[in-house]
CSV table of C-alpha atoms and ligand atoms in Angstrom, one decimal:
chain,number,residue,atom,x,y,z
A,607,MET,CA,132.9,33.2,139.6
A,608,ARG,CA,132.6,37.0,139.8
A,609,MET,CA,133.8,39.0,142.8
A,610,ARG,CA,130.2,40.0,143.6
A,611,GLU,CA,129.2,36.3,143.8
A,612,ILE,CA,132.1,35.4,146.1
A,613,ARG,CA,131.2,38.3,148.4
A,614,GLU,CA,127.6,37.0,148.5
A,615,LEU,CA,128.9,33.5,149.5
A,616,VAL,CA,131.0,34.8,152.4
A,617,ARG,CA,128.5,37.3,153.6
A,618,PRO,CA,128.0,37.0,157.4
A,619,ARG,CA,124.9,35.0,158.1
A,620,ALA,CA,123.5,36.9,161.1
A,621,SER,CA,122.2,40.4,161.2
A,622,GLY,CA,123.1,42.9,164.0
A,623,LEU,CA,126.7,42.4,165.0
A,624,GLY,CA,127.5,40.8,161.7
A,625,ARG,CA,128.6,37.5,163.2
A,626,THR,CA,126.8,34.5,164.4
A,627,SER,CA,126.7,33.7,168.1
A,628,VAL,CA,128.3,30.6,169.5
A,629,LEU,CA,124.8,29.1,170.0
A,630,ASP,CA,123.9,29.7,166.3
A,631,ARG,CA,127.0,27.8,165.3
A,632,CYS,CA,126.1,24.7,167.4
A,633,HIS,CA,124.3,22.4,165.0
A,634,ASP,CA,124.2,19.3,167.1
A,635,MET,CA,124.9,18.1,170.7
A,636,ASP,CA,128.6,17.5,169.9
A,637,ASP,CA,128.9,21.1,169.0
A,638,LEU,CA,127.1,22.3,172.1
A,639,ARG,CA,129.3,20.0,174.3
A,640,THR,CA,132.5,21.4,172.6
A,641,ALA,CA,131.3,25.0,173.2
A,642,ALA,CA,130.5,24.1,176.9
A,643,ARG,CA,133.9,22.6,177.3
A,644,ARG,CA,135.5,25.8,176.1
A,645,ARG,CA,133.4,27.9,178.4
A,646,LEU,CA,133.6,26.0,181.7
A,647,PRO,CA,136.6,25.4,183.9
A,648,ARG,CA,137.8,21.8,183.5
A,649,ALA,CA,136.6,20.6,186.9
A,650,VAL,CA,133.1,22.0,186.3
A,651,PHE,CA,132.9,20.6,182.8
A,652,ASP,CA,134.0,17.2,184.0
A,653,TYR,CA,131.4,17.3,186.8
A,654,VAL,CA,128.7,17.7,184.1
A,655,ASP,CA,130.2,15.5,181.5
A,656,GLY,CA,131.7,12.6,183.5
A,657,GLY,CA,130.4,9.2,184.5
A,658,ALA,CA,131.0,6.7,187.2
A,659,ASP,CA,134.2,4.6,187.5
A,660,GLU,CA,135.4,3.5,184.1
A,661,GLU,CA,132.6,5.3,182.3
A,662,ILE,CA,131.6,2.1,180.6
A,663,THR,CA,127.9,2.9,181.1
A,664,LEU,CA,128.4,6.5,179.9
A,665,ALA,CA,129.7,5.2,176.6
A,666,ALA,CA,127.3,2.3,176.4
A,667,ASN,CA,124.3,4.7,176.7
A,668,ARG,CA,125.3,6.2,173.3
A,669,ASP,CA,126.2,2.8,171.8
A,670,ALA,CA,122.7,1.6,172.7
A,671,PHE,CA,121.1,4.3,170.5
A,672,ARG,CA,123.7,3.6,167.7
A,673,ARG,CA,122.1,0.2,167.4
A,674,VAL,CA,118.8,1.8,166.2
A,675,CYS,CA,118.1,0.9,162.6
A,676,PHE,CA,115.0,2.5,160.9
A,677,SER,CA,112.8,1.0,158.2
A,678,PRO,CA,110.7,3.9,157.0
A,679,ARG,CA,107.3,3.9,155.3
A,680,VAL,CA,106.9,5.9,152.1
A,681,LEU,CA,104.3,8.0,150.2
A,682,ARG,CA,102.5,9.3,153.3
A,683,ASP,CA,101.6,12.9,153.6
A,684,VAL,CA,104.0,14.1,156.3
A,685,SER,CA,103.8,17.8,155.6
A,686,ALA,CA,102.5,18.7,159.1
A,687,PRO,CA,103.8,16.2,161.7
A,688,ASP,CA,102.2,16.6,165.1
A,689,LEU,CA,104.7,16.1,167.9
A,690,SER,CA,102.4,17.0,170.8
A,691,THR,CA,101.5,14.6,173.5
A,692,ARG,CA,99.7,14.5,176.9
A,693,LEU,CA,101.2,13.1,180.1
A,694,PHE,CA,99.8,13.1,183.6
A,695,GLY,CA,97.0,15.4,182.5
A,696,ALA,CA,99.3,18.0,181.0
A,697,ASP,CA,99.8,19.0,177.4
A,698,LEU,CA,103.4,18.8,176.1
A,699,ARG,CA,104.5,20.4,172.8
A,700,SER,CA,107.0,17.6,172.2
A,701,PRO,CA,107.7,14.2,173.9
A,702,LEU,CA,110.8,15.7,175.7
A,703,GLY,CA,111.5,16.8,179.3
A,704,LEU,CA,114.4,18.2,181.3
A,705,ALA,CA,115.7,15.7,183.8
A,706,PRO,CA,116.8,16.7,187.4
A,707,THR,CA,120.4,17.9,187.7
A,708,GLY,CA,122.1,19.3,190.8
A,709,TYR,CA,124.1,22.4,191.3
A,710,THR,CA,122.9,24.3,188.2
A,711,ARG,CA,124.1,27.6,189.5
A,712,MET,CA,127.7,26.4,189.2
A,713,ILE,CA,127.1,26.0,185.5
A,714,HIS,CA,125.3,29.4,184.9
A,715,PRO,CA,124.5,32.1,187.4
A,716,ASP,CA,120.8,32.3,186.2
A,717,ALA,CA,120.6,28.7,187.4
A,718,GLU,CA,117.3,26.6,187.7
A,719,PRO,CA,114.9,29.5,187.1
A,720,ALA,CA,116.5,30.0,183.6
A,721,VAL,CA,116.0,26.3,182.9
A,722,ALA,CA,112.4,26.4,184.1
A,723,ARG,CA,111.7,29.4,181.8
A,724,ALA,CA,113.2,27.7,178.8
A,725,ALA,CA,111.2,24.6,179.5
A,726,ALA,CA,108.0,26.7,179.9
A,727,ALA,CA,108.7,28.5,176.6
A,728,ARG,CA,109.1,25.2,174.8
A,729,GLY,CA,106.0,23.6,176.4
A,730,LEU,CA,108.0,20.9,178.2
A,731,PRO,CA,108.3,19.6,181.8
A,732,TYR,CA,111.3,20.5,184.0
A,733,THR,CA,112.3,18.4,187.0
A,734,LEU,CA,113.9,20.2,189.9
A,735,SER,CA,116.5,18.2,191.8
A,736,THR,CA,116.5,17.9,195.6
A,737,VAL,CA,120.1,19.2,195.4
A,738,ALA,CA,119.1,22.2,193.3
A,739,THR,CA,120.8,25.6,194.0
A,740,THR,CA,117.4,27.4,193.9
A,741,ALA,CA,114.6,26.9,196.4
A,742,LEU,CA,111.7,25.1,194.9
A,743,GLU,CA,109.3,27.9,195.8
A,744,ASP,CA,111.5,30.3,193.8
A,745,VAL,CA,111.4,28.0,190.8
A,746,ALA,CA,107.6,27.8,191.1
A,747,GLU,CA,107.6,31.6,191.0
A,748,THR,CA,108.6,31.4,187.3
A,749,GLY,CA,105.0,30.4,186.6
A,750,HIS,CA,105.9,27.2,184.8
A,751,THR,CA,102.8,25.0,185.2
A,752,ASN,CA,104.5,21.6,184.5
A,753,LEU,CA,107.2,21.4,187.1
A,754,TRP,CA,108.2,18.0,188.5
A,755,PHE,CA,110.1,17.6,191.8
A,756,GLN,CA,112.8,14.9,192.1
A,757,LEU,CA,113.1,13.6,195.6
A,758,TYR,CA,116.0,11.8,197.2
A,759,VAL,CA,114.8,9.9,200.3
A,760,LEU,CA,117.2,11.4,202.9
A,761,LYS,CA,118.3,9.8,206.1
A,762,ASP,CA,116.4,12.6,207.8
A,763,ARG,CA,112.8,11.5,207.0
A,764,ALA,CA,111.3,14.6,208.6
A,765,LEU,CA,113.3,16.7,206.1
A,766,THR,CA,112.3,14.4,203.3
A,767,TYR,CA,108.6,14.7,204.1
A,768,ALA,CA,108.9,18.5,204.5
A,769,LEU,CA,110.2,18.6,201.0
A,770,VAL,CA,107.2,16.7,199.7
A,771,SER,CA,104.8,19.0,201.5
A,772,ARG,CA,106.6,22.1,200.2
A,773,ALA,CA,106.6,20.7,196.6
A,774,GLU,CA,102.8,20.1,196.9
A,775,ALA,CA,102.2,23.6,198.4
A,776,ALA,CA,104.3,25.2,195.6
A,777,GLY,CA,102.2,23.5,192.9
A,778,PHE,CA,104.6,21.0,191.6
A,779,HIS,CA,102.8,18.7,189.2
A,780,VAL,CA,104.7,15.4,189.6
A,781,LEU,CA,106.8,13.8,192.3
A,782,GLU,CA,109.7,11.7,191.0
A,783,VAL,CA,111.6,9.6,193.5
A,784,ALA,CA,115.2,8.7,192.5
A,785,LEU,CA,116.0,5.1,193.5
A,786,ASP,CA,119.4,4.6,192.0
A,787,THR,CA,121.4,6.5,194.7
A,788,ALA,CA,121.6,4.2,197.7
A,789,VAL,CA,125.1,5.6,197.9
A,790,ALA,CA,126.7,8.3,195.6
A,791,GLY,CA,128.4,6.9,192.5
A,792,HIS,CA,132.2,7.3,192.3
A,793,ARG,CA,132.9,9.8,189.5
A,794,THR,CA,136.6,9.3,188.8
A,795,ARG,CA,137.1,12.6,187.0
A,796,ASP,CA,135.7,14.5,190.1
A,797,ALA,CA,138.0,12.6,192.4
A,798,ARG,CA,141.0,13.3,190.2
A,799,ASN,CA,140.1,17.0,189.9
A,800,GLY,CA,139.7,17.2,193.7
A,801,PHE,CA,136.3,18.7,192.8
A,802,THR,CA,134.4,20.5,195.5
A,803,ILE,CA,131.1,22.4,195.5
A,804,PRO,CA,131.4,25.4,195.4
A,805,PRO,CA,134.7,25.2,193.4
A,806,ARG,CA,137.6,25.9,195.8
A,807,LEU,CA,140.3,28.3,194.9
A,808,ALA,CA,143.0,25.7,194.7
A,809,LEU,CA,146.1,26.7,192.6
A,810,ARG,CA,144.7,24.9,189.6
A,811,THR,CA,141.5,26.9,189.9
A,812,VAL,CA,143.4,30.2,190.1
A,813,LEU,CA,145.3,29.3,186.9
A,814,ASP,CA,142.0,28.4,185.3
A,815,ILE,CA,140.6,31.9,186.0
A,816,GLY,CA,143.2,33.2,183.6
A,817,THR,CA,141.9,31.2,180.7
A,818,ARG,CA,138.2,31.4,181.6
A,819,PRO,CA,137.6,34.9,182.9
A,820,GLY,CA,134.0,35.0,181.6
A,821,TYR,CA,133.0,32.0,183.7
A,822,TRP,CA,134.6,33.3,186.8
A,823,THR,CA,133.3,36.9,186.6
A,824,SER,CA,129.7,35.7,186.1
A,825,VAL,CA,129.9,33.1,188.9
A,826,LEU,CA,131.5,35.6,191.3
A,827,ARG,CA,128.7,38.1,190.5
A,828,GLY,CA,126.0,35.6,191.0
A,829,ALA,CA,124.2,34.4,194.1
A,830,PRO,CA,126.2,32.0,196.4
A,831,LEU,CA,126.0,28.3,195.7
A,832,THR,CA,124.0,26.5,198.3
A,833,LEU,CA,121.8,23.4,198.4
A,834,ALA,CA,118.8,25.8,198.6
A,835,ASN,CA,116.1,23.3,199.4
A,836,LEU,CA,118.0,21.9,202.4
A,837,GLN,CA,119.2,25.1,203.8
A,838,ALA,CA,116.9,25.3,206.7
A,839,SER,CA,118.2,22.0,208.1
A,840,ASP,CA,121.4,21.0,209.9
A,841,SER,CA,122.2,18.9,206.9
A,842,PRO,CA,125.8,18.6,205.8
A,843,GLY,CA,126.5,19.7,202.2
A,844,GLN,CA,126.5,23.5,202.3
A,845,ARG,CA,130.1,23.4,201.3
A,846,ALA,CA,130.6,19.7,200.7
A,847,THR,CA,132.8,17.6,198.5
A,848,VAL,CA,130.8,15.7,196.0
A,849,ALA,CA,131.6,12.5,198.0
A,850,ALA,CA,130.0,14.1,201.1
A,851,LEU,CA,126.6,13.8,199.4
A,852,ASN,CA,126.8,10.2,200.8
A,853,ASP,CA,125.9,11.7,204.1
A,854,LEU,CA,122.5,12.8,202.8
A,855,PHE,CA,121.5,9.6,200.9
A,856,ASP,CA,119.9,6.8,202.8
A,857,PRO,CA,121.1,3.3,201.7
A,858,ALA,CA,118.3,1.8,203.8
A,859,VAL,CA,115.3,2.9,201.6
A,860,THR,CA,112.8,0.2,200.8
A,861,TRP,CA,109.4,-0.3,199.1
A,862,ASP,CA,107.8,0.7,202.5
A,863,ASP,CA,109.2,4.3,201.9
A,864,ILE,CA,107.4,4.3,198.5
A,865,ALA,CA,104.2,3.3,200.2
A,866,GLU,CA,104.7,6.2,202.7
A,867,LEU,CA,105.4,8.7,199.9
A,868,ARG,CA,102.4,7.4,197.9
A,869,ALA,CA,100.2,8.1,200.9
A,870,ARG,CA,101.6,11.6,201.3
A,871,TRP,CA,101.6,12.8,197.6
A,872,PRO,CA,98.3,13.3,195.9
A,873,GLY,CA,99.6,13.9,192.4
A,874,ALA,CA,101.4,11.7,189.9
A,875,LEU,CA,104.2,9.7,191.4
A,876,ILE,CA,107.1,8.4,189.3
A,877,LEU,CA,110.0,6.0,190.3
A,878,LYS,CA,113.4,6.8,188.6
A,879,GLY,CA,116.1,4.3,188.1
A,880,PRO,CA,117.1,1.3,186.0
A,881,LEU,CA,114.0,-0.8,186.9
A,882,GLY,CA,113.7,-4.2,185.4
A,883,PRO,CA,110.3,-5.8,184.6
A,884,ALA,CA,109.9,-7.3,188.1
A,885,ASP,CA,110.4,-3.9,189.7
A,886,VAL,CA,108.1,-2.3,187.1
A,887,ARG,CA,105.4,-4.7,188.3
A,888,ARG,CA,106.2,-3.8,191.9
A,889,ALA,CA,105.9,-0.1,191.0
A,890,ILE,CA,102.4,-0.7,189.7
A,891,GLU,CA,101.4,-2.5,192.9
A,892,ALA,CA,102.9,0.4,194.9
A,893,GLY,CA,100.6,2.8,193.1
A,894,ALA,CA,103.1,4.6,191.0
A,895,ASP,CA,101.9,6.4,187.9
A,896,GLY,CA,105.1,6.1,186.0
A,897,VAL,CA,108.6,4.7,185.8
A,898,HIS,CA,111.5,6.8,184.7
A,899,LEU,CA,114.0,4.3,183.2
A,900,SER,CA,117.4,5.8,183.8
A,901,ASN,CA,120.9,4.8,184.8
A,902,HIS,CA,121.5,8.4,185.9
A,903,GLY,CA,123.4,9.0,182.7
A,904,GLY,CA,126.1,6.5,183.7
A,905,ARG,CA,126.9,8.5,186.9
A,906,GLN,CA,125.9,5.8,189.4
A,907,LEU,CA,126.3,2.1,188.8
A,908,ASP,CA,129.0,1.6,186.1
A,909,ARG,CA,128.2,-1.4,183.8
A,910,CYS,CA,124.5,-0.8,184.4
A,911,VAL,CA,122.1,-1.9,181.7
A,912,SER,CA,121.0,0.8,179.3
A,913,PRO,CA,117.4,2.1,179.6
A,914,LEU,CA,116.9,1.5,175.9
A,915,ASP,CA,117.3,-2.2,176.6
A,916,LEU,CA,114.9,-2.1,179.5
A,917,LEU,CA,112.2,-0.4,177.5
A,918,ARG,CA,110.5,-3.4,175.7
A,919,PRO,CA,110.4,-5.6,178.8
A,920,ALA,CA,109.2,-2.7,180.8
A,921,ARG,CA,106.4,-2.0,178.4
A,922,GLU,CA,105.4,-5.7,178.3
A,923,ALA,CA,105.3,-5.7,182.1
A,924,ALA,CA,103.4,-2.5,182.4
A,925,GLY,CA,101.0,-2.6,179.5
A,926,ASP,CA,99.1,0.6,179.6
A,927,ARG,CA,99.0,0.8,183.4
A,928,LEU,CA,102.1,3.0,183.6
A,929,ALA,CA,103.8,5.8,181.8
A,930,LEU,CA,107.4,5.2,180.8
A,931,VAL,CA,109.9,7.9,180.7
A,932,LEU,CA,113.4,7.3,179.5
A,933,ASP,CA,116.8,9.1,179.7
A,934,SER,CA,120.5,8.4,179.6
A,935,GLY,CA,122.3,9.0,176.4
A,936,VAL,CA,119.6,10.9,174.4
A,937,ARG,CA,121.6,13.2,172.1
A,938,HIS,CA,119.5,13.4,168.9
A,939,GLY,CA,115.9,13.6,168.0
A,940,ALA,CA,116.2,10.2,166.3
A,941,ASP,CA,117.0,8.7,169.7
A,942,ILE,CA,113.6,10.1,170.9
A,943,ALA,CA,111.8,8.7,167.9
A,944,ALA,CA,113.3,5.3,168.5
A,945,ALA,CA,112.5,5.3,172.2
A,946,LEU,CA,108.9,6.2,171.5
A,947,ALA,CA,108.6,3.5,168.8
A,948,LEU,CA,109.9,1.0,171.3
A,949,GLY,CA,107.4,1.9,174.0
A,950,ALA,CA,108.4,5.1,175.8
A,951,ASP,CA,106.0,8.0,176.4
A,952,LEU,CA,108.6,10.6,177.0
A,953,CYS,CA,112.4,11.1,176.8
A,954,MET,CA,114.4,13.3,179.1
A,955,ILE,CA,117.8,14.9,178.8
A,956,GLY,CA,120.3,15.9,181.4
A,957,ARG,CA,123.7,16.9,180.0
A,958,PRO,CA,122.5,18.3,176.7
A,959,TYR,CA,120.6,21.1,178.4
A,960,LEU,CA,123.4,21.7,180.8
A,961,TYR,CA,125.8,22.1,177.9
A,962,GLY,CA,123.4,24.7,176.5
A,963,ALA,CA,123.0,26.4,179.9
A,964,ALA,CA,126.8,26.7,180.2
A,965,VAL,CA,127.1,28.4,176.9
A,966,GLY,CA,124.1,30.7,177.1
A,967,GLY,CA,121.8,30.3,180.1
A,968,ARG,CA,118.2,30.2,179.2
A,969,ALA,CA,118.9,30.8,175.5
A,970,GLY,CA,121.4,27.9,175.5
A,971,VAL,CA,118.8,25.5,177.1
A,972,GLU,CA,116.3,26.6,174.4
A,973,ARG,CA,118.9,25.9,171.7
A,974,ALA,CA,119.5,22.4,173.0
A,975,VAL,CA,115.8,21.7,173.0
A,976,ASP,CA,115.3,23.3,169.6
A,977,LEU,CA,118.0,21.2,168.0
A,978,LEU,CA,116.5,18.0,169.4
A,979,VAL,CA,112.9,18.8,168.4
A,980,ALA,CA,113.9,19.8,164.9
A,981,GLN,CA,115.8,16.5,164.6
A,982,LEU,CA,112.8,14.6,165.9
A,983,ARG,CA,110.4,16.3,163.5
A,984,ARG,CA,112.7,15.5,160.5
A,985,THR,CA,113.1,11.9,161.7
A,986,VAL,CA,109.4,11.4,162.1
A,987,GLN,CA,108.7,12.9,158.6
A,988,LEU,CA,111.4,10.7,157.0
A,989,LEU,CA,110.0,7.7,158.8
A,990,GLY,CA,106.6,8.4,157.1
A,991,VAL,CA,104.5,8.9,160.2
A,992,THR,CA,102.4,11.9,161.0
A,993,ASP,CA,102.0,11.8,164.8
A,994,LEU,CA,103.2,10.0,167.9
A,995,THR,CA,100.3,7.6,168.2
A,996,GLU,CA,101.2,6.4,164.7
A,997,LEU,CA,104.9,6.2,165.7
A,998,ARG,CA,104.0,4.0,168.6
A,999,LYS,CA,101.5,1.9,166.7
A,1000,HIS,CA,103.9,1.1,163.9
A,1001,GLY,CA,107.0,1.1,166.1
A,1002,PRO,CA,107.8,-2.6,165.7
A,1003,GLU,CA,108.0,-2.3,161.9
A,1004,LEU,CA,109.8,1.0,162.0
A,1005,VAL,CA,112.6,0.3,164.4
A,1006,ALA,CA,115.0,-2.7,164.9
A,1007,LEU,CA,118.0,-2.9,167.2
A,1008,THR,CA,121.1,-4.3,165.5
A,1009,PRO,CA,123.4,-6.6,167.6
A,1010,SER,CA,126.2,-4.0,167.7
A,1011,PRO,CA,126.4,-0.2,167.3
A,1012,LEU,CA,126.4,1.1,163.7
A,1013,PRO,CA,129.7,2.7,162.7
A,1014,HIS,CA,129.8,6.3,163.5
A,1015,ARG,CA,132.0,9.3,162.8
A,1016,PRO,CA,131.1,12.7,164.2
A,1017,ALA,CA,130.3,15.2,161.4
A,1018,GLY,CA,133.2,17.5,161.1
A,1019,GLY,CA,135.6,15.5,163.3
A,1020,GLU,CA,135.8,14.9,167.0
A,1021,ASP,CA,135.9,18.5,168.0
A,1022,GLY,CA,133.1,19.9,165.9
A,1023,HIS,CA,133.6,23.4,164.5
A,1024,VAL,CA,132.2,25.8,167.0
B,2256,FNR,C1,122.3,14.4,187.1
B,2256,FNR,N1,121.3,13.5,187.3
B,2256,FNR,C2,120.5,13.6,188.5
B,2256,FNR,N2,119.5,12.8,188.7
B,2256,FNR,C3,118.7,13.0,189.9
B,2256,FNR,O1,117.7,12.2,190.0
B,2256,FNR,N3,119.0,14.0,190.7
B,2256,FNR,C4,120.1,14.8,190.6
B,2256,FNR,O2,120.3,15.7,191.4
B,2256,FNR,C5,120.9,14.6,189.4
B,2256,FNR,N4,122.0,15.4,189.2
B,2256,FNR,C6,122.7,15.3,188.0
B,2256,FNR,C7,123.7,16.2,187.8
B,2256,FNR,C8,124.4,16.2,186.6
B,2256,FNR,C9,125.5,17.2,186.3
B,2256,FNR,C10,124.0,15.3,185.6
B,2256,FNR,C11,124.6,15.2,184.2
B,2256,FNR,C12,123.0,14.4,185.8
B,2256,FNR,C13,120.9,12.5,186.4
B,2256,FNR,C14,119.8,13.1,185.4
B,2256,FNR,O3,118.6,13.3,186.0
B,2256,FNR,C15,119.6,12.2,184.2
B,2256,FNR,O4,119.2,10.9,184.6
B,2256,FNR,C16,120.8,12.0,183.3
B,2256,FNR,O5,121.5,13.2,183.1
B,2256,FNR,C17,120.4,11.5,181.9
B,2256,FNR,O6,121.4,11.2,181.1
B,2256,FNR,P1,122.1,12.2,180.0
B,2256,FNR,O7,120.9,12.9,179.3
B,2256,FNR,O8,122.9,13.2,180.8
B,2256,FNR,O9,122.9,11.3,179.2
């Protein structure tokens, strides 16, 4: 090989600075997670990444998708796959949405508005959490027309209903009620880290500043961390430990509360949690428009069934009367293809977009979405289908679930290469 050819091979791949950015070097969710781990203080990374108790469900959510085995069709013209879909009267560019996550400002100072802008730019819905760090009116100001609001039914019902009215007035499209948080899950990593919100300057935190100056300078320059939607109230939680969230949640919520919310909310209403077929039927009776099958990404009930295993029974119970959204463990576009083939209308992600936000704010969220959508497009093409209607129609031939997870080894080793 001549010198000139070697030079060509090692030429920097990006223009401008002559080096690729960290985001460009993230080629899958493992890479993005590794980059986020390097960027965030340990306690903050663990808050995002961790699960409840022994983290059995956290791992099982991934194992569920590793049981997916595809049987593709061949000799179909797949040159222009159409990934677009329509849900609750809104057009989506891909069957993907951003799930509600609390305390985003702790992960990146641009916080929830940056996530909303990324979602709008990619034509996807974004769900704002009750425990967001930006007021819902300010997120609506981004102009994103497909915003969902996730509601926790709080002990203070007047405050709960005030949130519903505010979400309606601000133009939120969908109300999603989280039903898996009768009490806060026990996240062992948070307990071990003595994790508080906002992060306290304990000795360990001070030492962390030395190794993560970029994170700390951006957080210190940013707006203060508050539960912005609950600020007007006397609620606890302005400077609360994660465990103190328990004071907000109401363990006494019942189907009567859903009836009350149905009466108050004129738009699409979705129930979020690990609902089995009996509860799916109950949701239809209660007038819900959709069910979001979720075990909170393994952060609530450990040993909870994986949403992928709830999907077929839920679809059988619901028929076409309900939309089915699924999250918990989606890390690859192939996961989305499998979930749609098994009966889902939409997949959502939590941690993947937070890893992206940690690394690059809005650009990082867009990177996470772009990776998943590119993987989904390729999977659909290799499966030999041209659009999502076909994917659903031929789902039973295209996807089987093996009894145990297929063997897996991360490309490039456990730590990726970022
Ligand atoms: C969450 N999730 C969540 N859900 C919810 O209804 N309200 C909330 O405030 C939060 N907060 C939250 C914070 C963080 C850091 C994470 C990671 C998750 C759960 C979220 O909506 C979603 O169900 C899961 O994140 C999906 O699983 P994956 O994609 O993270 O595996």
